[in-house]
Coordinates of N, CA and C in Angstrom, one line a residue:
X1 N 57.5 114.6 141.7 CA 57.8 113.6 142.6 C 56.6 113.4 143.5
X2 N 56.0 114.5 144.0 CA 54.8 114.4 144.9 C 53.6 113.7 144.2
X3 N 53.4 113.9 142.9 CA 52.3 113.3 142.1 C 52.5 111.8 142.1
X4 N 53.7 111.3 141.9 CA 54.1 109.9 141.9 C 53.8 109.3 143.3
X5 N 54.2 110.0 144.3 CA 54.1 109.5 145.7 C 52.5 109.4 146.0
X6 N 51.8 110.4 145.6 CA 50.4 110.4 145.9 C 49.7 109.3 145.1
X7 N 50.2 109.0 143.9 CA 49.5 107.9 143.1 C 49.8 106.6 143.8
X8 N 51.0 106.4 144.2 CA 51.4 105.2 144.9 C 50.6 105.0 146.1
X9 N 50.5 106.0 146.9 CA 49.8 106.0 148.2 C 48.3 105.7 147.9
X10 N 47.8 106.3 146.9 CA 46.4 106.0 146.5 C 46.2 104.5 146.2
X11 N 47.1 104.0 145.4 CA 47.0 102.5 145.0 C 47.1 101.7 146.2
X12 N 48.0 102.0 147.0 CA 48.2 101.2 148.2 C 47.0 101.3 149.1
X13 N 46.4 102.4 149.2 CA 45.2 102.6 150.1 C 44.1 101.8 149.5
X14 N 43.9 101.8 148.3 CA 42.8 101.0 147.6 C 43.0 99.5 147.9
X15 N 44.2 99.1 147.7 CA 44.6 97.7 147.9 C 44.4 97.3 149.4
X16 N 44.7 98.1 150.4 CA 44.5 97.8 151.7 C 43.0 97.8 152.0
X17 N 42.3 98.7 151.5 CA 40.8 98.7 151.8 C 40.2 97.4 151.2
X18 N 40.6 97.0 150.0 CA 40.1 95.8 149.3 C 40.4 94.5 150.3
X19 N 41.7 94.5 150.8 CA 42.0 93.4 151.6 C 41.3 93.3 152.8
X20 N 41.1 94.5 153.5 CA 40.3 94.7 154.7 C 38.9 94.2 154.5
X21 N 38.2 94.7 153.4 CA 36.9 94.2 153.1 C 36.8 92.7 152.9
X22 N 37.8 92.2 152.2 CA 37.8 90.7 152.0 C 37.9 90.0 153.4
X23 N 38.7 90.5 154.2 CA 38.9 89.9 155.6 C 37.6 90.1 156.4
X24 N 37.0 91.2 156.4 CA 35.8 91.5 157.1 C 34.6 90.5 156.7
X25 N 34.6 90.2 155.3 CA 33.6 89.2 154.9 C 33.8 87.9 155.4
X26 N 35.0 87.6 155.9 CA 35.1 86.2 156.4 C 35.0 86.1 157.9
X27 N 35.1 87.2 158.6 CA 35.1 87.2 160.1 C 33.8 87.8 160.6
X28 N 33.0 88.6 159.9 CA 31.8 89.2 160.4 C 30.6 88.4 159.9
X29 N 29.7 88.3 160.7 CA 28.3 87.6 160.4 C 27.8 88.3 159.2
X30 N 27.2 87.5 158.3 CA 26.7 88.2 157.1 C 25.6 89.1 157.4
X31 N 24.8 88.9 158.4 CA 23.7 89.9 158.7 C 24.3 91.2 159.2
X32 N 25.5 91.3 159.6 CA 26.0 92.6 160.1 C 27.0 93.3 159.2
X33 N 27.4 92.6 158.1 CA 28.5 93.0 157.2 C 28.3 94.5 156.7
X34 N 27.0 94.8 156.3 CA 26.8 96.2 155.8 C 27.0 97.3 156.9
X35 N 26.6 97.0 158.1 CA 26.9 97.9 159.2 C 28.3 98.0 159.5
X36 N 29.1 96.9 159.5 CA 30.5 96.9 159.8 C 31.2 97.7 158.6
X37 N 30.9 97.5 157.5 CA 31.5 98.1 156.3 C 31.1 99.6 156.4
X38 N 30.0 100.0 156.7 CA 29.6 101.4 156.8 C 30.4 102.1 157.9
X39 N 30.5 101.4 159.0 CA 31.3 102.0 160.2 C 32.8 102.2 159.8
X40 N 33.3 101.1 159.1 CA 34.8 101.4 158.8 C 34.9 102.4 157.7
X41 N 34.0 102.6 156.8 CA 34.1 103.7 155.8 C 33.9 105.0 156.6
X42 N 33.1 105.1 157.5 CA 32.8 106.3 158.2 C 34.1 106.6 159.0
X43 N 34.7 105.6 159.6 CA 35.9 105.8 160.5 C 37.2 106.3 159.6
X44 N 37.4 105.6 158.5 CA 38.5 106.0 157.6 C 38.2 107.3 157.0
X45 N 37.0 107.7 156.7 CA 36.7 109.0 156.0 C 37.0 110.1 157.1
X46 N 36.6 109.8 158.3 CA 36.8 110.8 159.4 C 38.2 111.0 159.7
X47 N 39.0 110.0 159.7 CA 40.5 110.1 160.0 C 41.2 110.8 158.8
X48 N 40.7 110.5 157.6 CA 41.3 111.2 156.4 C 40.9 112.6 156.4
X49 N 39.7 113.0 156.8 CA 39.4 114.4 156.9 C 40.2 115.2 158.0
X50 N 40.5 114.5 159.1 CA 41.3 115.1 160.2 C 42.7 115.2 159.7
X51 N 43.2 114.2 159.1 CA 44.6 114.4 158.5 C 44.7 115.5 157.4
X52 N 43.7 115.6 156.6 CA 43.7 116.7 155.6 C 43.5 118.1 156.2
X53 N 42.9 118.2 157.3 CA 42.6 119.4 158.1 C 43.7 119.8 159.0
X54 N 44.7 118.9 159.2 CA 45.8 119.2 160.2 C 46.5 120.5 159.9
X55 N 46.9 120.9 158.7 CA 47.6 122.0 158.4 C 46.7 123.3 158.8
X56 N 45.4 123.2 158.6 CA 44.6 124.3 159.0 C 44.3 124.4 160.6
X57 N 44.4 123.2 161.2 CA 44.2 123.2 162.7 C 45.5 123.7 163.4
X58 N 46.7 123.4 162.8 CA 47.9 123.8 163.3 C 48.7 124.6 162.3
X59 N 48.3 125.9 162.1 CA 48.9 126.6 160.9 C 50.4 126.9 161.1
X60 N 50.9 127.0 162.3 CA 52.3 127.3 162.5 C 53.3 126.0 162.3
X61 N 52.7 124.8 162.3 CA 53.5 123.6 162.1 C 53.8 123.3 160.6
X62 N 55.0 122.6 160.5 CA 55.4 122.2 159.2 C 54.5 121.1 158.7
X63 N 54.0 121.1 157.5 CA 53.1 120.1 156.9 C 53.7 118.8 156.9
X64 N 54.9 118.7 156.5 CA 55.7 117.4 156.5 C 55.7 116.8 157.8
X65 N 55.9 117.6 158.9 CA 56.0 117.1 160.2 C 54.6 116.6 160.6
X66 N 53.5 117.2 160.3 CA 52.2 116.9 160.6 C 51.8 115.5 159.9
X67 N 52.2 115.4 158.7 CA 51.9 114.2 158.0 C 52.8 113.0 158.5
X68 N 54.0 113.3 158.9 CA 54.8 112.3 159.4 C 54.2 111.8 160.8
X69 N 53.8 112.8 161.6 CA 53.2 112.4 162.9 C 51.9 111.6 162.7
X70 N 51.2 112.0 161.6 CA 49.9 111.2 161.4 C 50.3 109.8 160.9
X71 N 51.3 109.5 160.2 CA 51.7 108.2 159.8 C 52.2 107.4 161.0
X72 N 53.0 108.1 161.8 CA 53.5 107.4 163.0 C 52.3 107.0 164.0
X73 N 51.4 107.9 164.1 CA 50.2 107.6 165.0 C 49.4 106.5 164.4
X74 N 49.2 106.5 163.1 CA 48.5 105.4 162.5 C 49.2 104.0 162.7
X75 N 50.6 104.0 162.6 CA 51.4 102.8 162.7 C 51.2 102.3 164.2
X76 N 51.2 103.2 165.1 CA 51.2 102.8 166.5 C 49.8 102.2 166.8
X77 N 48.7 102.9 166.3 CA 47.4 102.3 166.5 C 47.3 101.0 165.8
X78 N 47.8 100.7 164.7 CA 47.8 99.4 164.0 C 48.5 98.3 164.9
X79 N 49.7 98.8 165.5 CA 50.4 97.8 166.4 C 49.5 97.5 167.7
X80 N 49.0 98.5 168.2 CA 48.1 98.3 169.5 C 47.0 97.4 169.2
X81 N 46.3 97.7 168.0 CA 45.1 96.8 167.6 C 45.5 95.4 167.4
X82 N 46.7 95.3 166.7 CA 47.3 94.0 166.6 C 47.6 93.2 167.8
X83 N 48.2 93.9 168.8 CA 48.3 93.2 170.1 C 47.1 93.0 170.9
X84 N 46.1 93.8 170.7 CA 44.9 93.6 171.4 C 44.1 92.4 170.8
X85 N 44.1 92.3 169.5 CA 43.4 91.1 168.9 C 44.2 89.8 169.1
X86 N 45.5 89.9 169.1 CA 46.3 88.7 169.4 C 45.9 88.3 170.9
X87 N 45.8 89.2 171.9 CA 45.5 88.8 173.2 C 44.0 88.3 173.3
X88 N 43.1 88.7 172.5 CA 41.8 88.2 172.4 C 41.8 86.7 171.9
X89 N 42.6 86.5 170.9 CA 42.8 85.1 170.3 C 43.4 84.2 171.3
X90 N 44.4 84.7 172.0 CA 45.1 83.9 173.0 C 44.1 83.5 174.2
X91 N 43.3 84.5 174.6 CA 42.3 84.3 175.7 C 41.2 83.3 175.1
X92 N 40.9 83.4 173.9 CA 39.9 82.5 173.3 C 40.4 81.1 173.3
X93 N 41.7 80.9 173.0 CA 42.2 79.6 172.9 C 42.4 79.0 174.3
X94 N 42.5 79.7 175.3 CA 42.7 79.2 176.6 C 41.2 78.7 177.1
X95 N 40.2 79.3 176.7 CA 38.8 78.8 177.1 C 38.5 77.5 176.4
X96 N 39.0 77.3 175.2 CA 38.6 76.0 174.5 C 39.2 74.8 175.1

């Protein structure tokens, strides 16, 4: 069961990265696209390494709880970034 879940998670991760890169190419100036993609790759790799190291950093915690907390944290960050970008769009529309 774990192998199937990891395979599905890997496929979804690849699809989300492809969608994000496609969106980046439409909203980022072409002169900066390489830097932005390098930064997003660095950021996601760093977060992935942190999640992978959580059981080592917190040896007494249950692994499933650590991964659940990581997932919830990521969802909260996504929601906050969504609210932030929505407020930036709203503020931009007021200036126009």
